[in-house]
Short mmCIF file of C-alpha atoms in Angstrom, two decimals:
data_model
loop_
_atom_site.label_atom_id
_atom_site.label_comp_id
_atom_site.label_asym_id
_atom_site.label_seq_id
_atom_site.Cartn_x
_atom_site.Cartn_y
_atom_site.Cartn_z
CA MET A 1 -87.81 19.13 87.26
CA PHE A 2 -85.75 22.29 87.69
CA LEU A 3 -88.61 24.78 87.72
CA LYS A 4 -90.19 23.06 90.82
CA TYR A 5 -87.24 23.86 93.01
CA CYS A 6 -88.67 25.78 96.10
CA LEU A 7 -86.57 27.36 98.75
CA LYS A 8 -88.76 29.82 100.29
CA ASP A 9 -86.31 32.69 100.14
CA SER A 10 -84.60 32.02 97.11
CA VAL A 11 -84.99 34.30 93.88
CA PRO A 12 -88.02 33.16 91.98
CA VAL A 13 -87.90 31.77 88.46
CA THR A 14 -88.83 34.88 86.62
CA GLY A 15 -85.18 36.09 87.63
CA LEU A 16 -84.34 34.47 84.43
CA CYS A 17 -85.87 36.88 81.94
CA PRO A 18 -83.36 39.61 81.31
CA GLN A 19 -85.47 41.58 78.82
CA ALA A 20 -87.75 43.49 81.41
CA GLY A 21 -86.68 47.22 81.57
CA SER A 22 -87.75 49.74 83.98
CA TYR A 23 -91.49 49.27 83.31
CA GLY A 24 -91.37 45.70 83.62
CA VAL A 25 -91.99 44.85 79.76
CA GLN A 26 -89.77 43.84 76.83
CA ASP A 27 -87.05 46.84 76.70
CA SER A 28 -86.14 46.41 73.03
CA LEU A 29 -84.11 49.68 72.70
CA ARG A 30 -81.72 48.61 75.23
CA ARG A 31 -81.86 44.89 75.23
CA GLY A 32 -82.37 43.79 71.71
CA PHE A 33 -85.07 41.53 70.42
CA SER A 34 -86.41 38.80 72.37
CA SER A 35 -88.44 35.40 71.91
CA VAL A 36 -90.91 33.89 74.53
CA LYS A 37 -89.50 30.25 73.78
CA ASN A 38 -85.93 31.42 74.72
CA GLU A 39 -86.92 32.92 78.02
CA LEU A 40 -89.44 30.58 79.36
CA LEU A 41 -87.15 27.78 80.32
CA PRO A 42 -83.52 27.86 81.23
CA SER A 43 -81.13 26.27 78.55
CA HIS A 44 -79.50 24.08 81.21
CA PRO A 45 -80.68 22.84 84.60
CA LEU A 46 -77.66 24.65 86.13
CA GLU A 47 -78.19 27.87 84.72
CA LEU A 48 -80.63 28.99 87.21
CA SER A 49 -78.97 27.49 90.47
CA GLU A 50 -75.85 28.93 89.12
CA LYS A 51 -77.19 32.50 88.50
CA ASN A 52 -78.72 32.71 91.88
CA PHE A 53 -75.75 30.93 93.76
CA GLN A 54 -74.33 33.60 95.40
CA LEU A 55 -77.47 35.12 96.64
CA ASN A 56 -78.76 32.12 98.14
CA GLN A 57 -75.72 31.52 99.68
CA ASP A 58 -75.71 34.79 101.39
CA LYS A 59 -79.13 34.38 102.53
CA MET A 60 -78.45 30.84 103.95
CA ASN A 61 -75.45 32.50 105.86
CA PHE A 62 -77.51 35.46 107.12
CA ASN A 63 -80.08 33.38 108.16
CA THR A 64 -77.67 30.99 110.17
CA LEU A 65 -76.15 34.06 111.73
CA ARG A 66 -79.49 35.51 112.67
CA ASN A 67 -80.71 32.45 114.48
CA ILE A 68 -77.24 31.92 116.13
CA GLN A 69 -76.55 35.68 117.21
CA GLY A 70 -79.83 37.59 116.85
CA LEU A 71 -80.76 40.13 114.30
CA HIS A 72 -78.06 42.66 114.81
CA ALA A 73 -75.57 40.54 113.25
CA PRO A 74 -76.79 40.13 109.91
CA LEU A 75 -78.09 43.67 109.94
CA LYS A 76 -74.50 45.25 110.54
CA LEU A 77 -73.03 42.84 107.92
CA GLN A 78 -75.44 43.72 105.24
CA MET A 79 -74.95 47.48 106.04
CA GLU A 80 -71.29 46.86 105.34
CA TYR A 81 -71.96 44.86 102.25
CA ARG A 82 -74.01 47.74 101.04
CA ALA A 83 -71.40 50.11 101.71
CA ALA A 84 -68.52 47.86 100.09
CA ARG A 85 -70.70 47.29 97.10
CA GLN A 86 -70.74 51.07 96.26
CA ILE A 87 -67.04 51.27 96.01
CA GLN A 88 -67.01 50.94 92.17
CA ARG A 89 -65.09 52.38 89.36
CA LEU A 90 -66.83 54.05 86.21
CA PRO A 91 -69.66 52.25 84.95
CA PHE A 92 -68.07 50.74 82.02
CA LEU A 93 -64.82 49.73 83.72
CA PRO A 94 -64.51 46.58 85.58
CA SER A 95 -63.71 46.99 89.42
CA SER A 96 -61.81 44.53 91.60
CA ASN A 97 -64.50 44.75 94.32
CA LEU A 98 -61.58 44.10 96.86
CA ALA A 99 -63.76 45.37 99.86
CA LEU A 100 -66.71 43.10 99.03
CA ASP A 101 -64.36 40.04 98.56
CA THR A 102 -62.63 40.60 101.94
CA LEU A 103 -66.09 40.77 103.59
CA ARG A 104 -67.41 37.74 101.94
CA GLY A 105 -64.04 35.96 102.83
CA SER A 106 -63.60 35.06 98.95
CA ASP A 107 -60.42 36.57 98.96
CA ASP A 108 -58.45 33.54 99.66
CA SER A 109 -60.48 31.33 97.77
CA ILE A 110 -60.22 30.27 94.08
CA GLY A 111 -63.49 29.07 91.91
CA PHE A 112 -64.74 28.88 88.42
CA GLU A 113 -65.66 32.48 88.28
CA ASP A 114 -62.08 33.49 88.65
CA ILE A 115 -60.68 31.06 86.04
CA LEU A 116 -63.38 30.94 83.32
CA ASN A 117 -64.99 34.16 81.66
CA ASP A 118 -63.05 36.57 83.64
CA PRO A 119 -64.98 39.91 83.33
CA VAL A 120 -61.42 41.48 83.15
CA GLN A 121 -60.48 39.88 80.14
CA SER A 122 -64.02 40.32 78.33
CA GLU A 123 -63.63 41.04 74.65
CA MET A 124 -66.96 43.12 74.85
CA MET A 125 -67.30 46.44 76.61
CA GLY A 126 -70.33 48.60 77.08
CA ASP A 127 -70.50 51.87 75.41
CA PRO A 128 -69.03 54.16 77.96
CA HIS A 129 -71.48 57.13 76.90
CA ILE A 130 -74.71 54.98 77.19
CA MET A 131 -73.46 53.30 80.23
CA THR A 132 -72.67 56.58 82.32
CA GLU A 133 -76.00 57.97 81.23
CA TYR A 134 -77.90 54.90 82.27
CA LYS A 135 -76.09 54.91 85.73
CA LEU A 136 -76.97 58.66 86.05
CA GLY A 137 -80.34 57.89 85.25
CA VAL A 138 -80.40 60.28 82.34
CA LEU A 139 -80.89 57.63 79.56
CA MET B 1 -75.27 46.24 69.76
CA ALA B 2 -73.59 48.33 72.40
CA THR B 3 -76.81 48.96 74.42
CA VAL B 4 -77.46 45.43 74.92
CA SER B 5 -74.52 45.44 77.60
CA VAL B 6 -75.90 48.58 79.42
CA CYS B 7 -77.27 46.58 82.40
CA GLN B 8 -75.83 43.20 82.55
CA TYR B 9 -73.07 42.89 85.17
CA HIS B 10 -70.72 40.54 83.35
CA ARG B 11 -70.06 37.68 85.96
CA GLY B 12 -67.32 35.05 85.67
CA GLY B 13 -67.65 31.46 85.74
CA PHE B 14 -69.60 29.22 83.47
CA SER B 15 -71.53 30.85 80.72
CA PHE B 16 -74.82 28.76 79.35
CA GLU B 17 -75.10 30.75 76.07
CA ASN B 18 -74.44 28.06 73.55
CA CYS B 19 -76.41 25.12 75.33
CA LYS B 20 -79.46 25.69 73.26
CA ARG B 21 -77.54 26.02 70.12
CA ASN B 22 -75.59 22.79 71.12
CA ALA B 23 -78.64 20.94 71.82
CA LEU B 24 -80.05 21.86 68.19
CA LEU B 25 -76.79 20.85 66.70
CA GLU B 26 -76.70 17.62 68.55
CA ALA B 27 -80.25 16.71 67.19
CA ASP B 28 -79.19 17.91 63.64
CA ILE B 29 -76.20 15.63 63.50
CA ASN B 30 -77.72 12.64 65.06
CA LYS B 31 -80.57 13.18 62.31
CA LEU B 32 -77.81 12.65 59.60
CA GLY B 33 -76.32 9.73 61.39
CA PHE B 34 -73.05 11.20 62.54
CA SER B 35 -72.20 11.32 66.28
CA SER B 36 -70.46 14.53 67.96
CA PRO B 37 -67.00 14.10 69.28
CA ALA B 38 -66.75 12.46 72.49
CA ALA B 39 -64.96 13.93 75.41
CA ARG B 40 -61.75 12.51 76.57
CA LYS B 41 -62.54 10.15 79.65
CA THR B 42 -60.40 8.28 81.84
CA GLY B 43 -62.23 4.85 81.82
CA THR B 44 -60.01 3.77 84.71
CA THR B 45 -58.94 1.94 87.61
CA ILE B 46 -58.05 3.81 90.60
CA CYS B 47 -57.94 2.61 94.21
CA GLY B 48 -56.29 3.24 97.33
CA VAL B 49 -55.45 1.44 100.80
CA VAL B 50 -54.50 2.62 104.29
CA TYR B 51 -52.02 0.64 105.80
CA LYS B 52 -49.81 0.80 108.75
CA ASP B 53 -48.08 4.01 108.62
CA GLY B 54 -49.94 5.68 105.80
CA VAL B 55 -51.79 5.63 102.62
CA VAL B 56 -51.00 3.78 99.25
CA LEU B 57 -52.80 5.34 95.87
CA GLY B 58 -52.65 3.45 92.71
CA ALA B 59 -53.91 4.24 89.35
CA ASP B 60 -53.45 2.63 85.71
CA THR B 61 -52.30 5.32 82.81
CA ARG B 62 -54.84 4.87 80.18
CA ALA B 63 -56.96 7.86 78.57
CA THR B 64 -59.79 6.74 76.16
CA GLU B 65 -61.78 9.20 73.83
CA GLY B 66 -64.79 7.06 72.72
CA MET B 67 -63.08 3.84 71.50
CA VAL B 68 -59.77 4.95 70.88
CA VAL B 69 -56.94 5.18 73.28
CA ALA B 70 -56.09 8.85 73.39
CA ASP B 71 -53.10 8.78 75.90
CA LYS B 72 -51.12 5.67 76.71
CA ASN B 73 -49.39 7.16 79.60
CA CYS B 74 -51.33 9.88 81.35
CA SER B 75 -50.97 10.72 85.11
CA LYS B 76 -53.97 10.21 87.12
CA ILE B 77 -52.50 10.52 90.40
CA HIS B 78 -52.82 14.38 91.02
CA TYR B 79 -51.31 16.65 93.68
CA ILE B 80 -53.31 18.29 96.23
CA SER B 81 -50.88 19.43 98.91
CA PRO B 82 -47.58 17.93 100.08
CA ASN B 83 -49.17 15.43 102.37
CA VAL B 84 -52.50 14.91 100.18
CA TYR B 85 -52.57 13.27 96.61
CA CYS B 86 -55.97 12.53 94.69
CA CYS B 87 -56.53 9.93 92.07
CA GLY B 88 -59.21 11.15 89.38
CA ALA B 89 -61.60 8.91 87.23
CA GLY B 90 -64.10 10.42 84.75
CA THR B 91 -63.85 13.04 82.36
CA ALA B 92 -60.03 13.99 82.19
CA ALA B 93 -60.49 17.62 81.92
CA ASP B 94 -63.08 17.71 85.12
CA THR B 95 -60.83 15.75 87.29
CA GLU B 96 -57.69 17.86 86.11
CA MET B 97 -59.30 21.24 86.59
CA THR B 98 -61.15 20.31 89.95
CA THR B 99 -58.05 18.98 91.45
CA GLN B 100 -56.08 21.86 90.54
CA ILE B 101 -58.73 24.30 91.83
CA ILE B 102 -58.87 22.33 95.24
CA SER B 103 -55.22 22.23 95.59
CA SER B 104 -54.98 26.20 95.00
CA ASN B 105 -57.80 26.64 97.62
CA LEU B 106 -55.97 24.26 100.09
CA GLU B 107 -52.57 26.13 99.70
CA LEU B 108 -54.54 29.56 100.37
CA HIS B 109 -56.32 27.86 103.27
CA SER B 110 -53.09 26.54 104.79
CA LEU B 111 -51.04 29.83 104.43
CA SER B 112 -54.11 31.40 106.11
CA THR B 113 -54.31 28.78 109.06
CA GLY B 114 -50.34 28.32 109.06
CA ARG B 115 -50.79 24.64 109.41
CA LEU B 116 -50.27 21.36 107.04
CA PRO B 117 -53.83 20.93 105.50
CA ARG B 118 -56.11 18.19 106.50
CA VAL B 119 -57.41 15.54 104.03
CA ALA B 120 -60.81 16.19 105.67
CA THR B 121 -60.74 19.83 104.47
CA ALA B 122 -60.02 18.79 100.95
CA ASN B 123 -62.63 16.12 101.22
CA ARG B 124 -65.24 18.90 102.29
CA MET B 125 -64.05 21.29 99.77
CA LEU B 126 -64.43 18.72 96.76
CA LYS B 127 -67.90 17.37 97.85
CA GLN B 128 -69.22 20.94 98.06
CA MET B 129 -67.93 21.85 94.79
CA LEU B 130 -69.22 18.55 93.02
CA PHE B 131 -72.54 19.05 94.72
CA ARG B 132 -72.96 22.73 93.65
CA TYR B 133 -72.57 21.41 90.09
CA GLN B 134 -75.26 18.46 90.62
CA GLY B 135 -72.90 15.77 88.86
CA TYR B 136 -72.39 17.84 85.64
CA ILE B 137 -68.63 17.87 86.60
CA GLY B 138 -67.68 14.26 85.95
CA ALA B 139 -65.13 13.56 88.35
CA ALA B 140 -64.69 10.40 90.69
CA LEU B 141 -62.01 10.70 93.11
CA VAL B 142 -60.04 8.79 95.46
CA LEU B 143 -58.38 11.27 97.74
CA GLY B 144 -55.78 10.00 100.29
CA GLY B 145 -53.28 11.61 102.93
CA VAL B 146 -51.69 11.69 106.08
CA ASP B 147 -52.34 14.55 108.30
CA SER B 148 -52.02 15.21 112.16
CA THR B 149 -55.02 12.88 112.84
CA GLY B 150 -53.48 10.00 110.76
CA PRO B 151 -53.84 8.54 107.40
CA GLN B 152 -57.09 8.92 105.92
CA LEU B 153 -58.81 7.58 102.62
CA TYR B 154 -61.96 9.07 101.03
CA SER B 155 -63.80 8.29 97.82
CA ILE B 156 -65.80 10.92 96.31
CA TYR B 157 -68.59 10.53 93.70
CA PRO B 158 -69.55 13.01 90.88
CA HIS B 159 -72.74 14.20 92.52
CA GLY B 160 -71.04 14.92 95.85
CA SER B 161 -71.31 12.07 98.22
CA THR B 162 -68.15 10.77 99.85
CA ASP B 163 -67.18 7.66 101.97
CA LYS B 164 -64.43 7.37 104.35
CA LEU B 165 -63.10 3.57 104.18
CA PRO B 166 -60.04 1.74 104.52
CA TYR B 167 -59.72 0.65 100.99
CA VAL B 168 -61.58 2.24 98.12
CA THR B 169 -61.66 1.61 94.29
CA MET B 170 -63.52 3.69 91.52
CA GLY B 171 -63.66 3.93 87.75
CA SER B 172 -64.75 1.51 85.42
CA GLY B 173 -62.09 -1.20 86.53
CA SER B 174 -63.34 -0.68 90.14
CA LEU B 175 -65.12 -4.19 90.29
CA ALA B 176 -61.99 -6.13 89.20
CA ALA B 177 -59.86 -3.93 91.57
CA MET B 178 -62.46 -4.49 94.42
CA ALA B 179 -62.49 -8.50 94.05
CA VAL B 180 -58.68 -8.38 94.61
CA PHE B 181 -58.99 -6.22 97.84
CA GLU B 182 -61.78 -8.22 99.39
CA ASP B 183 -59.79 -11.37 98.76
CA ARG B 184 -56.52 -10.00 100.24
CA TYR B 185 -57.09 -6.86 102.41
CA ARG B 186 -56.19 -6.97 106.03
CA PRO B 187 -55.96 -4.21 108.51
CA ASN B 188 -52.34 -2.63 109.52
CA MET B 189 -50.53 -4.23 106.64
CA GLU B 190 -46.49 -3.50 106.09
CA GLU B 191 -45.68 -1.16 103.23
CA GLU B 192 -44.29 -3.78 100.84
CA GLU B 193 -47.60 -5.97 101.18
CA ALA B 194 -49.91 -3.08 100.78
CA LYS B 195 -47.71 -1.64 97.59
CA ARG B 196 -48.06 -5.33 95.98
CA LEU B 197 -51.81 -5.39 97.06
CA VAL B 198 -52.47 -2.22 94.90
CA ARG B 199 -50.25 -3.22 92.16
CA ASP B 200 -52.25 -6.54 91.87
CA ALA B 201 -55.49 -4.69 92.17
CA ILE B 202 -54.91 -2.29 89.50
CA ALA B 203 -53.29 -5.03 87.38
CA ALA B 204 -56.76 -6.75 87.72
CA GLY B 205 -58.34 -3.75 86.63
CA ILE B 206 -55.90 -3.37 83.38
CA PHE B 207 -56.36 -6.98 82.19
CA ASN B 208 -60.06 -7.33 82.80
CA ASP B 209 -61.34 -3.82 81.52
CA LEU B 210 -61.12 -2.28 78.33
CA GLY B 211 -61.17 1.20 79.63
CA SER B 212 -57.91 0.75 81.79
CA GLY B 213 -54.48 -0.23 80.30
CA SER B 214 -50.86 0.52 80.10
CA ASN B 215 -48.65 1.01 83.26
CA ILE B 216 -49.38 1.28 86.95
CA ASP B 217 -48.70 4.39 88.89
CA LEU B 218 -48.34 4.19 92.78
CA CYS B 219 -48.15 6.73 95.38
CA VAL B 220 -47.17 5.90 98.85
CA ILE B 221 -47.76 8.50 101.36
CA THR B 222 -46.58 8.64 104.94
CA LYS B 223 -45.98 11.06 107.87
CA GLY B 224 -43.22 13.44 106.08
CA LYS B 225 -42.65 11.41 102.99
CA VAL B 226 -44.23 11.16 99.72
CA ASP B 227 -42.97 8.40 97.16
CA TYR B 228 -44.61 9.04 93.65
CA LEU B 229 -43.72 6.00 91.69
CA ARG B 230 -44.44 6.51 88.10
CA PRO B 231 -44.20 3.86 86.68
CA HIS B 232 -44.19 1.39 89.27
CA ASP B 233 -44.82 -1.42 86.81
CA VAL B 234 -45.11 -1.79 83.23
CA ALA B 235 -47.81 -4.39 82.75
CA ASN B 236 -48.61 -4.06 79.05
CA LYS B 237 -45.17 -3.96 77.32
CA LYS B 238 -45.63 -3.07 73.52
CA GLY B 239 -44.24 -5.76 71.39
CA VAL B 240 -40.70 -5.29 69.75
CA ARG B 241 -40.87 -5.21 65.70
CA GLU B 242 -38.88 -8.08 63.99
CA ASP B 243 -36.82 -5.43 61.91
CA LYS B 244 -35.75 -3.47 64.93
CA ILE B 245 -34.09 -6.21 66.76
CA ASN B 246 -30.64 -5.26 65.41
CA GLY B 247 -31.42 -1.59 66.62
CA ARG B 248 -31.66 -0.16 63.25
CA PRO B 249 -35.10 0.23 62.20
CA GLU B 250 -35.38 -1.25 58.66
CA THR B 251 -38.87 -0.50 57.59
CA GLY B 252 -39.99 -2.45 54.22
CA ASN B 253 -36.54 -4.30 54.14
CA TYR B 254 -37.06 -7.35 52.11
CA ARG B 255 -33.80 -8.60 51.76
CA TYR B 256 -32.85 -12.10 52.49
CA LYS B 257 -29.84 -13.18 54.22
CA HIS B 258 -27.29 -15.02 52.39
CA GLY B 259 -27.75 -18.68 52.45
CA THR B 260 -31.49 -18.32 52.68
CA THR B 261 -31.81 -20.20 49.25
CA GLY B 262 -29.11 -23.06 48.59
CA VAL B 263 -26.65 -22.69 45.90
CA LEU B 264 -26.34 -25.65 43.40
CA THR B 265 -23.72 -24.37 40.83
CA LYS B 266 -21.70 -21.38 40.31
CA ALA B 267 -20.37 -20.41 37.06
CA VAL B 268 -18.30 -16.79 36.58
CA THR B 269 -17.87 -15.30 33.08
CA PRO B 270 -15.67 -12.39 32.99
CA LEU B 271 -16.99 -9.66 30.13
CA ASN B 272 -13.80 -7.97 28.82
CA LEU B 273 -14.67 -4.41 27.46
CA GLU B 274 -12.58 -1.80 25.95
CA VAL B 275 -13.05 1.80 26.88
CA VAL B 276 -13.38 3.60 23.46
CA GLU B 277 -14.48 7.19 24.42
CA GLU B 278 -15.10 9.11 27.47
CA SER B 279 -16.65 12.48 27.57
CA VAL B 280 -18.19 14.39 30.36
CA GLN B 281 -21.68 16.72 29.80
CA THR B 282 -22.16 19.25 32.47
CA MET B 283 -25.84 19.53 33.77
CA ASP B 284 -27.57 22.85 33.01
CA THR B 285 -28.32 23.90 36.52
CA SER B 286 -28.86 27.50 35.83
#
């Protein structure tokens, strides 16, 4: 049963709940109404593992790197990741994440995330004002 | 609501938004007695064999959608790289997209390394992707090719396990094809013998399995050369309709040839008529 999966370092099950706002409770204003039944179990066995896939891969790679080369290697890499992650466009515009892709090595591979549901071609866009306010912490 | 999308980073890839709705719809439809549309599968016979100089891959050409034949001549041998081809069984869309993605990845990889890609690389990429999706991508593949380490053949199951073997079969007709292989395979065959063996194995699948049919496609891969024989053999010819024998389609033609009924007597009586009046009345076409 998918809820029992337990890798010690992976993101816990509560990561499924998208409704928690800044105080940890349901944030109806920003995220709309919620129902416990919808959030308790994932709607598809793959939903959890897909949501956390990139994180788990990174964790696994960093662990291996740490075991082989010592603590400094993942430390330096994570610093670079953090720096590259900050190179973004305005909050409501999709950014190419080129530096992050190059660091990860995903710039020369194609997966389902490039073909299906491309964020660049998404029909919905967040309201620019609200998103910038949220980013600046003014909301 | 615009505020809904404030905090969610929109990621690409599979979206599971409609899964609950689909499950509810499925339950409702089943209660009413109908069944939801079935995905197009390639209930199939695919096989491959390693011979002296390379690899021969074979496949039938029928795609089914439930109990109906959806495509009488579909191509199941997919291109992965100039020296690697892959036969796919299972859900048609899954095999198609999976092989295309792996083909793109392999091309990027070979551009990056500057070398001809290896079959083992394609195998590794495929098994990692299929395992990631835990068998929900229904693609059972036979991967074969020739690279710097020689001819190789792999079979890859939908859950991500692979086998490296000298002869493999997959699909609903795999048992029929495997029976032929087990009887007549021997190592280091010649090309003609290997092609005949694969052709017979696929024919066994076509004639003994409902999910396989139509023609037999072959792909012979050797070092530096690929022969894609499509169709190699038309095992199931469609019959010719009676009224098309003359070349012209005469549907619903109930004319009998002269002499069908014997003539006993013949009497001709001319009828002499006089033309009295002739008038032409134009049609009102306004």
